[in-house]
mmCIF file of C-alpha atoms in Angstrom:
data_model
loop_
_atom_site.group_PDB
_atom_site.id
_atom_site.type_symbol
_atom_site.label_atom_id
_atom_site.label_comp_id
_atom_site.label_asym_id
_atom_site.label_seq_id
_atom_site.Cartn_x
_atom_site.Cartn_y
_atom_site.Cartn_z
ATOM 1 C CA MET A 1 10.952 7.083 13.971
ATOM 2 C CA THR A 2 11.379 5.079 17.185
ATOM 3 C CA GLY A 3 14.179 3.066 15.519
ATOM 4 C CA PHE A 4 16.074 6.199 14.621
ATOM 5 C CA ILE A 5 15.915 7.787 17.837
ATOM 6 C CA ILE A 6 17.526 4.594 19.413
ATOM 7 C CA VAL A 7 20.034 4.491 16.774
ATOM 8 C CA ALA A 8 21.094 7.972 16.943
ATOM 9 C CA ALA A 9 21.096 7.723 21.232
ATOM 10 C CA LEU A 10 23.052 4.542 20.869
ATOM 11 C CA LEU A 11 25.631 6.502 18.363
ATOM 12 C CA VAL A 12 25.873 9.415 20.902
ATOM 13 C CA VAL A 13 26.646 7.035 23.768
ATOM 14 C CA ALA A 14 29.465 5.546 21.804
ATOM 15 C CA VAL A 15 30.916 8.882 20.921
ATOM 16 C CA ILE A 16 30.737 9.925 24.510
ATOM 17 C CA ALA A 17 32.434 6.298 25.192
ATOM 18 C CA LEU A 18 35.300 7.167 22.963
ATOM 19 C CA LEU A 19 36.005 10.375 24.195
ATOM 20 C CA LEU A 20 35.456 10.392 27.843
ATOM 21 C CA PRO A 21 37.912 7.618 29.070
ATOM 22 C CA PRO A 22 41.037 9.469 27.784
ATOM 23 C CA LEU A 23 40.286 12.660 29.672
ATOM 24 C CA TRP A 24 38.905 10.817 33.008
ATOM 25 C CA ARG A 25 42.210 8.777 33.175
ATOM 26 C CA ALA A 26 45.017 10.756 35.168
ATOM 27 C CA PRO A 27 48.082 11.002 32.305
ATOM 28 C CA ARG A 28 50.638 8.483 32.402
ATOM 29 C CA ALA A 29 54.133 9.560 32.795
ATOM 30 C CA SER A 30 55.215 7.136 30.272
ATOM 31 C CA GLY A 31 52.326 8.544 27.668
ATOM 32 C CA ALA A 32 55.080 10.480 25.678
ATOM 33 C CA ALA A 33 57.537 7.426 25.514
ATOM 34 C CA ASP A 34 54.910 5.221 24.162
ATOM 35 C CA ARG A 35 53.911 7.956 21.754
ATOM 36 C CA ARG A 36 57.366 8.336 20.249
ATOM 37 C CA GLU A 37 57.785 4.744 19.910
ATOM 38 C CA ALA A 38 54.441 4.215 18.001
ATOM 39 C CA ASN A 39 55.138 7.329 15.778
ATOM 40 C CA LEU A 40 58.714 5.462 15.007
ATOM 41 C CA ALA A 41 56.905 2.103 14.063
ATOM 42 C CA ILE A 42 54.597 3.993 11.846
ATOM 43 C CA PHE A 43 57.449 5.776 10.053
ATOM 44 C CA ARG A 44 59.465 2.688 9.472
ATOM 45 C CA ASP A 45 56.443 0.967 7.987
ATOM 46 C CA GLN A 46 55.508 4.136 5.436
ATOM 47 C CA ILE A 47 59.304 4.290 4.551
ATOM 48 C CA SER A 48 59.085 0.387 3.841
ATOM 49 C CA GLU A 49 55.809 1.247 1.506
ATOM 50 C CA LEU A 50 57.551 3.868 -0.270
ATOM 51 C CA GLU A 51 60.376 1.912 -1.081
ATOM 52 C CA ARG A 52 58.160 -1.214 -2.280
ATOM 53 C CA GLU A 53 56.172 1.405 -4.634
ATOM 54 C CA ARG A 54 59.413 2.988 -6.085
ATOM 55 C CA HIS A 55 60.674 -0.776 -6.657
ATOM 56 C CA ASP A 56 57.484 -1.736 -8.175
ATOM 57 C CA GLY A 57 57.758 1.511 -10.370
ATOM 58 C CA LEU A 58 54.601 3.200 -9.059
ATOM 59 C CA LEU A 59 56.918 5.920 -7.382
ATOM 60 C CA ALA A 60 58.962 8.140 -9.416
ATOM 61 C CA GLU A 61 62.563 8.627 -7.866
ATOM 62 C CA ALA A 62 61.827 12.366 -7.163
ATOM 63 C CA ASP A 63 58.352 11.702 -5.804
ATOM 64 C CA PHE A 64 60.098 9.043 -3.635
ATOM 65 C CA VAL A 65 62.540 11.524 -2.387
ATOM 66 C CA SER A 66 60.078 14.181 -1.776
ATOM 67 C CA ALA A 67 57.615 11.824 0.146
ATOM 68 C CA ARG A 68 60.294 10.533 2.253
ATOM 69 C CA ASN A 69 61.581 13.888 2.978
ATOM 70 C CA GLU A 70 58.253 14.724 4.491
ATOM 71 C CA LEU A 71 57.874 12.043 6.392
ATOM 72 C CA GLN A 72 61.318 12.701 7.919
ATOM 73 C CA ARG A 73 60.063 16.516 8.832
ATOM 74 C CA ARG A 74 56.813 14.947 10.468
ATOM 75 C CA LEU A 75 58.692 12.725 12.320
ATOM 76 C CA LEU A 76 61.069 15.082 13.876
ATOM 77 C CA ASP A 77 57.964 17.267 14.929
ATOM 78 C CA GLU A 78 56.409 14.367 16.699
ATOM 79 C CA VAL A 79 59.527 13.329 18.705
ATOM 80 C CA GLN A 80 60.375 16.949 19.990
ATOM 81 C CA PRO A 81 60.234 16.593 24.071
ATOM 82 C CA ALA A 82 56.804 17.316 25.059
ATOM 83 C CA THR A 83 55.742 19.372 28.142
ATOM 84 C CA THR A 84 55.203 17.528 31.038
ATOM 85 C CA THR A 85 51.503 17.921 32.607
ATOM 86 C CA PRO A 86 51.648 18.681 36.078
ATOM 87 C CA ALA A 87 49.941 16.143 38.288
ATOM 88 C CA GLY A 88 47.602 18.672 39.580
ATOM 89 C CA ASN A 89 45.718 19.311 36.341
ATOM 90 C CA ASP A 90 44.265 16.137 36.646
ATOM 91 C CA SER A 91 40.853 17.268 37.510
ATOM 92 C CA GLY A 92 40.965 19.663 34.554
ATOM 93 C CA GLY A 93 40.464 16.640 32.153
ATOM 94 C CA ARG A 94 37.561 15.253 34.419
ATOM 95 C CA LYS A 95 36.012 18.729 34.121
ATOM 96 C CA THR A 96 36.157 18.497 30.652
ATOM 97 C CA ALA A 97 34.815 14.904 30.463
ATOM 98 C CA LEU A 98 31.678 16.165 32.443
ATOM 99 C CA ALA A 99 31.126 18.982 30.447
ATOM 100 C CA LEU A 100 31.304 17.011 27.115
ATOM 101 C CA LEU A 101 28.925 14.361 28.798
ATOM 102 C CA VAL A 102 26.222 17.040 29.109
ATOM 103 C CA ILE A 103 27.214 19.311 25.893
ATOM 104 C CA ILE A 104 27.210 16.340 23.336
ATOM 105 C CA PRO A 105 23.627 15.027 23.620
ATOM 106 C CA LEU A 106 22.516 18.692 23.737
ATOM 107 C CA ALA A 107 24.334 19.724 20.828
ATOM 108 C CA ALA A 108 23.186 16.575 18.683
ATOM 109 C CA ALA A 109 19.695 17.118 19.252
ATOM 110 C CA ALA A 110 19.817 21.090 18.675
ATOM 111 C CA GLY A 111 21.782 20.604 15.582
ATOM 112 C CA TYR A 112 19.310 17.959 14.268
ATOM 113 C CA THR A 113 16.428 20.273 15.188
ATOM 114 C CA LEU A 114 17.937 23.182 13.359
ATOM 115 C CA LEU A 115 19.527 21.604 10.113
ATOM 116 C CA GLY A 116 17.566 18.010 9.927
ATOM 117 C CA SER A 117 14.264 17.252 8.942
ATOM 118 C CA PRO A 118 12.007 15.410 11.615
ATOM 119 C CA ARG A 119 9.429 15.096 8.919
ATOM 120 C CA ALA A 120 11.653 12.764 7.038
ATOM 121 C CA LEU A 121 11.227 10.243 9.838
ATOM 122 C CA ASP A 122 7.568 9.685 8.818
ATOM 123 C CA PRO A 123 7.440 6.783 6.396
ATOM 124 C CA LEU A 124 4.862 8.430 4.386
ATOM 125 C CA GLN A 125 7.208 11.480 4.002
ATOM 126 C CA ARG A 126 9.656 9.072 2.637
ATOM 127 C CA GLN A 127 7.118 7.748 0.310
ATOM 128 C CA ALA A 128 6.236 10.745 -0.901
ATOM 129 C CA ARG A 129 9.823 11.670 -2.152
ATOM 130 C CA LEU A 130 9.922 8.695 -4.468
ATOM 131 C CA ALA A 131 9.682 9.351 -7.935
ATOM 132 C CA PRO A 132 7.438 7.174 -9.989
ATOM 133 C CA GLN A 133 10.637 5.660 -11.607
ATOM 134 C CA GLN A 134 12.012 4.750 -8.459
ATOM 135 C CA ILE A 135 8.954 3.240 -7.114
ATOM 136 C CA ALA A 136 8.471 1.372 -10.435
ATOM 137 C CA GLU A 137 12.073 -0.062 -10.137
ATOM 138 C CA MET A 138 11.217 -1.212 -6.420
ATOM 139 C CA VAL A 139 8.318 -2.876 -7.590
ATOM 140 C CA ALA A 140 10.173 -4.486 -10.485
ATOM 141 C CA GLY A 141 12.802 -5.985 -8.094
ATOM 142 C CA LEU A 142 10.095 -7.252 -5.914
ATOM 143 C CA VAL A 143 8.275 -8.928 -8.784
ATOM 144 C CA GLU A 144 11.714 -10.672 -9.779
ATOM 145 C CA LYS A 145 12.251 -11.843 -6.247
ATOM 146 C CA LEU A 146 8.681 -13.156 -6.138
ATOM 147 C CA ARG A 147 9.527 -15.245 -9.941
ATOM 148 C CA LYS A 148 12.291 -17.011 -7.598
ATOM 149 C CA ASN A 149 10.434 -17.327 -4.511
ATOM 150 C CA PRO A 150 6.450 -17.660 -5.485
ATOM 151 C CA ASP A 151 5.541 -19.077 -1.993
ATOM 152 C CA ASP A 152 6.395 -15.944 -0.338
ATOM 153 C CA SER A 153 3.103 -14.805 1.162
ATOM 154 C CA GLN A 154 4.226 -11.528 2.571
ATOM 155 C CA GLY A 155 6.041 -10.404 -0.656
ATOM 156 C CA TRP A 156 2.884 -10.769 -2.552
ATOM 157 C CA VAL A 157 0.797 -8.767 -0.010
ATOM 158 C CA MET A 158 3.846 -6.058 -0.375
ATOM 159 C CA LEU A 159 3.373 -6.108 -4.478
ATOM 160 C CA ALA A 160 -0.307 -5.844 -4.139
ATOM 161 C CA ARG A 161 -0.182 -2.872 -1.760
ATOM 162 C CA SER A 162 2.416 -1.364 -4.452
ATOM 163 C CA TYR A 163 0.371 -1.855 -7.219
ATOM 164 C CA LYS A 164 -2.500 -0.241 -5.077
ATOM 165 C CA VAL A 165 -0.618 2.748 -4.620
ATOM 166 C CA MET A 166 0.249 3.021 -8.198
ATOM 167 C CA GLU A 167 -3.735 2.496 -8.894
ATOM 168 C CA ARG A 168 -2.738 -0.745 -10.925
ATOM 169 C CA PHE A 169 -5.848 -2.433 -9.354
ATOM 170 C CA PRO A 170 -5.930 -5.499 -11.461
ATOM 171 C CA GLU A 171 -2.503 -6.504 -10.816
ATOM 172 C CA ALA A 172 -3.114 -5.629 -7.024
ATOM 173 C CA ALA A 173 -6.069 -7.929 -6.839
ATOM 174 C CA GLU A 174 -4.001 -10.673 -8.611
ATOM 175 C CA ALA A 175 -1.116 -10.204 -6.211
ATOM 176 C CA TYR A 176 -3.457 -10.683 -3.293
ATOM 177 C CA SER A 177 -4.958 -13.967 -4.615
ATOM 178 C CA ARG A 178 -1.358 -15.319 -4.914
ATOM 179 C CA ALA A 179 -1.141 -14.433 -1.037
ATOM 180 C CA GLY A 180 -2.980 -17.461 0.433
ATOM 181 C CA THR A 181 -3.596 -18.230 3.795
ATOM 182 C CA LEU A 182 -1.965 -14.970 4.878
ATOM 183 C CA VAL A 183 -4.872 -12.765 3.327
ATOM 184 C CA ASP A 184 -7.800 -15.488 4.127
ATOM 185 C CA GLN A 185 -7.027 -15.193 7.929
ATOM 186 C CA ASP A 186 -6.344 -11.693 8.019
ATOM 187 C CA ALA A 187 -9.514 -9.128 8.181
ATOM 188 C CA ALA A 188 -7.702 -6.114 7.265
ATOM 189 C CA LEU A 189 -6.280 -7.808 4.107
ATOM 190 C CA LEU A 190 -9.236 -9.362 3.140
ATOM 191 C CA ALA A 191 -10.983 -5.878 3.303
ATOM 192 C CA ASP A 192 -8.324 -4.396 0.989
ATOM 193 C CA TYR A 193 -8.541 -7.238 -1.531
ATOM 194 C CA ALA A 194 -12.174 -6.793 -2.054
ATOM 195 C CA ASP A 195 -11.618 -2.885 -2.420
ATOM 196 C CA VAL A 196 -8.957 -3.645 -5.047
ATOM 197 C CA LEU A 197 -10.907 -6.130 -6.616
ATOM 198 C CA SER A 198 -13.912 -3.793 -6.750
ATOM 199 C CA ARG A 199 -11.878 -0.975 -8.075
ATOM 200 C CA SER A 200 -10.544 -3.345 -10.737
ATOM 201 C CA HIS A 201 -14.282 -4.177 -12.030
ATOM 202 C CA GLY A 202 -15.414 -0.771 -12.291
ATOM 203 C CA GLY A 203 -16.280 -0.061 -8.855
ATOM 204 C CA SER A 204 -18.815 -2.795 -8.495
ATOM 205 C CA LEU A 205 -18.700 -4.759 -5.059
ATOM 206 C CA GLN A 206 -21.180 -7.359 -5.907
ATOM 207 C CA GLY A 207 -20.181 -10.969 -6.342
ATOM 208 C CA LYS A 208 -16.632 -11.757 -4.950
ATOM 209 C CA PRO A 209 -15.797 -8.546 -3.486
ATOM 210 C CA SER A 210 -18.662 -8.645 -1.139
ATOM 211 C CA GLU A 211 -17.950 -12.307 -0.679
ATOM 212 C CA LEU A 212 -14.381 -11.141 0.687
ATOM 213 C CA VAL A 213 -15.992 -8.469 2.880
ATOM 214 C CA GLU A 214 -18.305 -11.038 4.654
ATOM 215 C CA ARG A 215 -15.218 -13.182 5.421
ATOM 216 C CA ALA A 216 -13.588 -10.173 6.470
ATOM 217 C CA LEU A 217 -15.867 -9.409 8.968
ATOM 218 C CA SER A 218 -16.596 -12.878 10.154
ATOM 219 C CA ILE A 219 -12.980 -12.748 11.433
ATOM 220 C CA ASP A 220 -13.113 -9.170 12.981
ATOM 221 C CA PRO A 221 -16.913 -7.689 13.234
ATOM 222 C CA ASP A 222 -15.460 -4.361 13.755
ATOM 223 C CA GLU A 223 -12.649 -4.310 10.687
ATOM 224 C CA PRO A 224 -12.939 -0.180 9.337
ATOM 225 C CA GLN A 225 -12.870 -0.843 5.799
ATOM 226 C CA ALA A 226 -14.908 -4.046 5.784
ATOM 227 C CA LEU A 227 -17.536 -2.039 7.451
ATOM 228 C CA LEU A 228 -17.343 0.816 5.188
ATOM 229 C CA LEU A 229 -17.592 -1.629 1.871
ATOM 230 C CA ALA A 230 -20.214 -3.580 3.522
ATOM 231 C CA GLY A 231 -22.249 -0.680 3.729
ATOM 232 C CA ALA A 232 -21.481 0.526 0.041
ATOM 233 C CA ALA A 233 -22.183 -3.170 -1.140
ATOM 234 C CA ALA A 234 -25.774 -2.891 0.805
ATOM 235 C CA SER A 235 -26.304 0.555 -0.600
ATOM 236 C CA ASP A 236 -25.699 -0.676 -4.203
ATOM 237 C CA ARG A 237 -28.289 -3.593 -3.334
ATOM 238 C CA GLN A 238 -30.828 -0.953 -2.529
ATOM 239 C CA GLN A 239 -30.631 -2.349 1.091
ATOM 240 C CA PHE A 240 -30.332 0.912 2.871
ATOM 241 C CA ALA A 241 -31.175 0.027 6.480
ATOM 242 C CA ALA A 242 -28.594 -2.528 6.088
ATOM 243 C CA ALA A 243 -26.013 0.218 5.053
ATOM 244 C CA ALA A 244 -26.862 2.398 7.778
ATOM 245 C CA THR A 245 -26.284 -0.157 10.282
ATOM 246 C CA TYR A 246 -22.875 -0.963 8.807
ATOM 247 C CA TRP A 247 -21.832 2.395 8.760
ATOM 248 C CA ALA A 248 -23.050 3.227 12.308
ATOM 249 C CA ARG A 249 -20.843 0.755 13.559
ATOM 250 C CA LEU A 250 -17.977 2.191 11.689
ATOM 251 C CA LEU A 251 -18.762 5.651 12.904
ATOM 252 C CA ALA A 252 -18.403 4.625 16.469
ATOM 253 C CA GLN A 253 -14.775 4.069 15.892
ATOM 254 C CA LEU A 254 -13.984 7.298 14.295
ATOM 255 C CA GLU A 255 -12.957 10.255 16.106
ATOM 256 C CA PRO A 256 -16.278 12.354 17.030
ATOM 257 C CA GLY A 257 -16.198 15.921 15.076
ATOM 258 C CA SER A 258 -13.850 14.721 12.521
ATOM 259 C CA GLU A 259 -13.873 15.471 8.821
ATOM 260 C CA GLU A 260 -14.481 11.503 8.179
ATOM 261 C CA ALA A 261 -17.064 11.257 11.138
ATOM 262 C CA ARG A 262 -19.051 14.336 9.564
ATOM 263 C CA ALA A 263 -18.962 12.822 6.052
ATOM 264 C CA LEU A 264 -20.173 9.429 7.423
ATOM 265 C CA GLU A 265 -22.970 10.698 9.477
ATOM 266 C CA ALA A 266 -24.296 12.231 6.571
ATOM 267 C CA ALA A 267 -24.029 9.330 4.538
ATOM 268 C CA ILE A 268 -25.898 7.373 7.415
ATOM 269 C CA ALA A 269 -28.561 9.830 7.648
ATOM 270 C CA LYS A 270 -29.330 9.672 4.104
ATOM 271 C CA ALA A 271 -29.261 5.919 3.979
ATOM 272 C CA ARG A 272 -31.998 6.187 7.042
ATOM 273 C CA GLU A 273 -34.144 8.317 5.259
ATOM 274 C CA ILE A 274 -34.225 6.272 2.055
ATOM 275 C CA ALA A 275 -34.769 3.266 4.343
ATOM 276 C CA ALA A 276 -38.132 4.907 5.920
ATOM 277 C CA ALA A 277 -39.115 6.038 2.697
ATOM 278 C CA GLN A 278 -39.066 2.238 1.408
ATOM 279 C CA ALA A 279 -40.703 1.026 4.666
ATOM 280 C CA ALA A 280 -43.653 3.559 4.244
ATOM 281 C CA GLY A 281 -44.007 2.506 0.851
ATOM 282 C CA ASP A 282 -45.052 -1.227 2.064
ATOM 283 C CA LYS A 283 -48.201 0.265 3.826
ATOM 284 C CA PRO A 284 -51.554 -0.711 1.793
ATOM 285 C CA GLY A 285 -52.863 2.304 -0.189
ATOM 286 C CA THR A 286 -49.376 3.837 -1.040
ATOM 287 C CA LYS A 287 -47.005 3.447 -3.871
ATOM 288 C CA PRO A 288 -45.572 0.199 -5.043
ATOM 289 C CA THR A 289 -43.036 -1.549 -2.799
ATOM 290 C CA ALA A 290 -39.429 -1.834 -3.806
ATOM 291 C CA GLY A 291 -40.078 -5.340 -3.901
ATOM 292 C CA ALA A 292 -43.010 -5.051 -6.605
ATOM 293 C CA GLY A 293 -42.628 -6.583 -9.801
ATOM 294 C CA ALA A 294 -39.169 -7.904 -9.090
ATOM 295 C CA VAL A 295 -37.410 -10.419 -11.157
ATOM 296 C CA SER A 296 -34.420 -12.311 -10.058
ATOM 297 C CA GLY A 297 -31.990 -14.816 -11.137
ATOM 298 C CA GLU A 298 -28.630 -15.877 -12.085
ATOM 299 C CA VAL A 299 -26.592 -15.080 -15.014
ATOM 300 C CA THR A 300 -23.754 -17.806 -16.480
ATOM 301 C CA LEU A 301 -21.613 -18.070 -19.563
ATOM 302 C CA SER A 302 -21.800 -20.746 -22.205
ATOM 303 C CA GLY A 303 -18.780 -22.917 -22.052
ATOM 304 C CA LYS A 304 -18.202 -22.669 -26.097
ATOM 305 C CA LEU A 305 -17.943 -19.115 -25.547
ATOM 306 C CA ALA A 306 -15.534 -18.956 -22.501
ATOM 307 C CA GLY A 307 -12.430 -18.568 -24.657
ATOM 308 C CA GLN A 308 -13.829 -15.469 -26.115
ATOM 309 C CA ALA A 309 -14.124 -13.511 -22.835
ATOM 310 C CA LYS A 310 -11.476 -12.301 -20.526
ATOM 311 C CA PRO A 311 -12.132 -12.021 -16.559
ATOM 312 C CA ASN A 312 -11.742 -8.187 -16.813
ATOM 313 C CA ASP A 313 -14.445 -7.731 -19.748
ATOM 314 C CA ILE A 314 -17.165 -5.542 -18.605
ATOM 315 C CA LEU A 315 -20.540 -7.337 -17.977
ATOM 316 C CA PHE A 316 -23.931 -5.499 -18.105
ATOM 317 C CA VAL A 317 -27.096 -6.899 -17.215
ATOM 318 C CA PHE A 318 -30.396 -5.056 -17.804
ATOM 319 C CA ALA A 319 -34.043 -5.169 -17.750
ATOM 320 C CA ARG A 320 -36.304 -3.227 -20.501
ATOM 321 C CA ALA A 321 -39.802 -3.152 -21.455
ATOM 322 C CA GLU A 322 -40.718 -5.287 -24.635
ATOM 323 C CA ASP A 323 -43.639 -2.933 -25.533
ATOM 324 C CA GLY A 324 -42.320 0.326 -24.746
ATOM 325 C CA PRO A 325 -38.962 2.420 -24.949
ATOM 326 C CA ARG A 326 -35.742 0.956 -25.373
ATOM 327 C CA MET A 327 -34.409 2.674 -22.338
ATOM 328 C CA PRO A 328 -33.428 0.038 -19.617
ATOM 329 C CA LEU A 329 -35.619 0.227 -16.721
ATOM 330 C CA ALA A 330 -33.201 -1.336 -14.155
ATOM 331 C CA ALA A 331 -29.373 -2.202 -14.659
ATOM 332 C CA MET A 332 -26.228 -3.736 -13.071
ATOM 333 C CA ARG A 333 -22.842 -3.726 -14.180
ATOM 334 C CA ALA A 334 -20.187 -6.291 -13.301
ATOM 335 C CA THR A 335 -17.189 -8.505 -14.947
ATOM 336 C CA VAL A 336 -16.884 -11.501 -16.369
ATOM 337 C CA ALA A 337 -14.793 -12.775 -13.328
ATOM 338 C CA ASP A 338 -18.038 -12.197 -11.087
ATOM 339 C CA LEU A 339 -19.855 -14.903 -13.115
ATOM 340 C CA PRO A 340 -22.109 -16.921 -12.262
ATOM 341 C CA LEU A 341 -23.543 -13.600 -11.074
ATOM 342 C CA ARG A 342 -26.872 -13.269 -9.145
ATOM 343 C CA PHE A 343 -29.089 -10.384 -10.270
ATOM 344 C CA ARG A 344 -32.346 -8.923 -8.913
ATOM 345 C CA PHE A 345 -34.331 -5.820 -10.322
ATOM 346 C CA ASP A 346 -37.300 -4.069 -8.898
ATOM 347 C CA ASP A 347 -39.458 -0.628 -8.917
ATOM 348 C CA SER A 348 -36.433 0.729 -6.425
ATOM 349 C CA MET A 349 -33.932 0.398 -9.133
ATOM 350 C CA ALA A 350 -36.067 2.421 -11.708
ATOM 351 C CA LEU A 351 -33.712 4.545 -14.088
ATOM 352 C CA GLY A 352 -34.277 7.896 -15.643
ATOM 353 C CA GLY A 353 -37.924 8.609 -17.068
ATOM 354 C CA GLY A 354 -39.575 7.138 -13.852
ATOM 355 C CA ARG A 355 -40.994 3.772 -15.367
ATOM 356 C CA LYS A 356 -40.877 0.624 -13.336
ATOM 357 C CA ILE A 357 -40.868 -2.696 -13.931
ATOM 358 C CA SER A 358 -44.247 -3.353 -12.652
ATOM 359 C CA ASP A 359 -45.693 -0.754 -15.020
ATOM 360 C CA PHE A 360 -45.187 -3.474 -17.827
ATOM 361 C CA ARG A 361 -46.882 -6.819 -18.437
ATOM 362 C CA THR A 362 -43.696 -8.615 -19.659
ATOM 363 C CA VAL A 363 -40.104 -7.415 -19.805
ATOM 364 C CA SER A 364 -36.743 -8.461 -21.409
ATOM 365 C CA VAL A 365 -33.763 -9.492 -19.543
ATOM 366 C CA GLU A 366 -30.325 -9.175 -21.150
ATOM 367 C CA ALA A 367 -26.848 -10.066 -20.133
ATOM 368 C CA ARG A 368 -24.082 -8.427 -22.205
ATOM 369 C CA ILE A 369 -20.253 -8.722 -22.131
ATOM 370 C CA ALA A 370 -19.224 -5.253 -23.781
ATOM 371 C CA LYS A 371 -15.999 -5.888 -25.411
ATOM 372 C CA ALA A 372 -15.558 -2.012 -25.784
ATOM 373 C CA GLY A 373 -16.564 -1.357 -22.576
ATOM 374 C CA MET A 374 -19.914 0.493 -23.477
ATOM 375 C CA ALA A 375 -23.543 -0.270 -22.609
ATOM 376 C CA GLN A 376 -24.319 0.074 -26.183
ATOM 377 C CA SER A 377 -24.265 -3.244 -28.459
ATOM 378 C CA SER A 378 -20.902 -3.552 -30.509
ATOM 379 C CA SER A 379 -19.597 -6.184 -32.819
ATOM 380 C CA GLY A 380 -18.082 -9.079 -31.139
ATOM 381 C CA ASP A 381 -20.185 -8.603 -27.840
ATOM 382 C CA LEU A 382 -21.078 -11.769 -26.156
ATOM 383 C CA PHE A 383 -24.796 -11.615 -25.050
ATOM 384 C CA GLY A 384 -27.876 -13.653 -23.826
ATOM 385 C CA THR A 385 -31.798 -12.671 -23.558
ATOM 386 C CA LEU A 386 -34.762 -13.657 -21.706
ATOM 387 C CA LYS A 387 -38.195 -12.523 -23.400
ATOM 388 C CA GLY A 388 -41.569 -12.394 -21.978
ATOM 389 C CA VAL A 389 -40.284 -12.284 -18.364
ATOM 390 C CA LYS A 390 -43.543 -11.069 -16.280
ATOM 391 C CA PRO A 391 -42.838 -9.393 -13.175
ATOM 392 C CA GLY A 392 -42.418 -10.928 -10.082
ATOM 393 C CA SER A 393 -40.635 -14.118 -11.809
ATOM 394 C CA GLN A 394 -37.803 -15.260 -9.545
ATOM 395 C CA ASN A 395 -34.998 -17.940 -10.256
ATOM 396 C CA LEU A 396 -34.535 -16.875 -13.646
ATOM 397 C CA ARG A 397 -31.787 -18.836 -15.841
ATOM 398 C CA LEU A 398 -30.046 -16.405 -18.355
ATOM 399 C CA LEU A 399 -27.150 -17.921 -20.489
ATOM 400 C CA ILE A 400 -24.747 -15.758 -22.574
ATOM 401 C CA ASP A 401 -24.644 -17.933 -25.657
ATOM 402 C CA GLN A 402 -24.571 -15.674 -28.343
ATOM 403 C CA VAL A 403 -22.211 -13.434 -30.414
ATOM 404 C CA GLN A 404 -23.021 -10.073 -31.787
ATOM 405 C CA PRO A 405 -22.453 -9.836 -35.723
#
């Protein structure tokens, strides 16, 4: 908007500069004679032009005669003796100049207020008016430019943001990965990269998205989006006290009483409530702690099956009782791009039914790359299983090395 106002002001000044000097200066006695000489010169040039067009066959004889007569009539009108302006009227021109000096800027401002659209100066308003086809064409043009100049980091960032607006999150994440050091050194860009990468992986912040968030906060501990995502990632890991801490740092940056602040305050209060309940569970004589019966380890993909998996394929990891219902006791979702993936299941992550890992002597832990994107097994899925896992087992190694028939 500022740029528009500056340009508009310069245009108004230019108009005033063109209009005022002739009015401000006193009229010269030789002005009429100079004008007649100029008109005669123009008349000669136009007659010559008509004759050339007639000679080249571009103008019929009748049209030539008609045009020449019209020029002659206009010339006679121009060279009629003009009434001499009295010398005493010089001040009239200056008064007019002063009036224009005031009226032109006011008229321009009033005219734009009445007829213009100030909201159109807002970049977001301009973007909103673009049709989806126009946006797609602009993005296609940017892609073509980047093909010719793949080292344009700023261009990759622009493309990533464009894809995010279009909700094409995998393409946005890929574009951010091509931006190199421009993203690596900018906390806000790292946080946005983490966001689109998470969305392209079904909303999971574990793995690389969390790493990007940590890097963003190491550059700027108060980066708003990074704090929001860090709290969400901590909440996913059942670390509610940490989530409340991240969100409280973000809350300090929001306008008190705003809708965003109220929503965040509610999330902080809920996280602190759950964290307090978890802490109360650690006291002797109370129900099992969140860490009771925890199993943890790492999931990897066998090299012989790596060619059968795509980075965006959905990965499910879950624990279930060996001697009990088939309903998983705990589960997490990620993508193949997150491999190798660290996992940890404990009683606080119990799913529906109320059964916990610590309720059973042994459990099985399975990792499944779901080709259909569903938790249920289907033909062609890649999977691996660990059986006979005792609650409390740590540093497990789960290898995906089988194909579902």
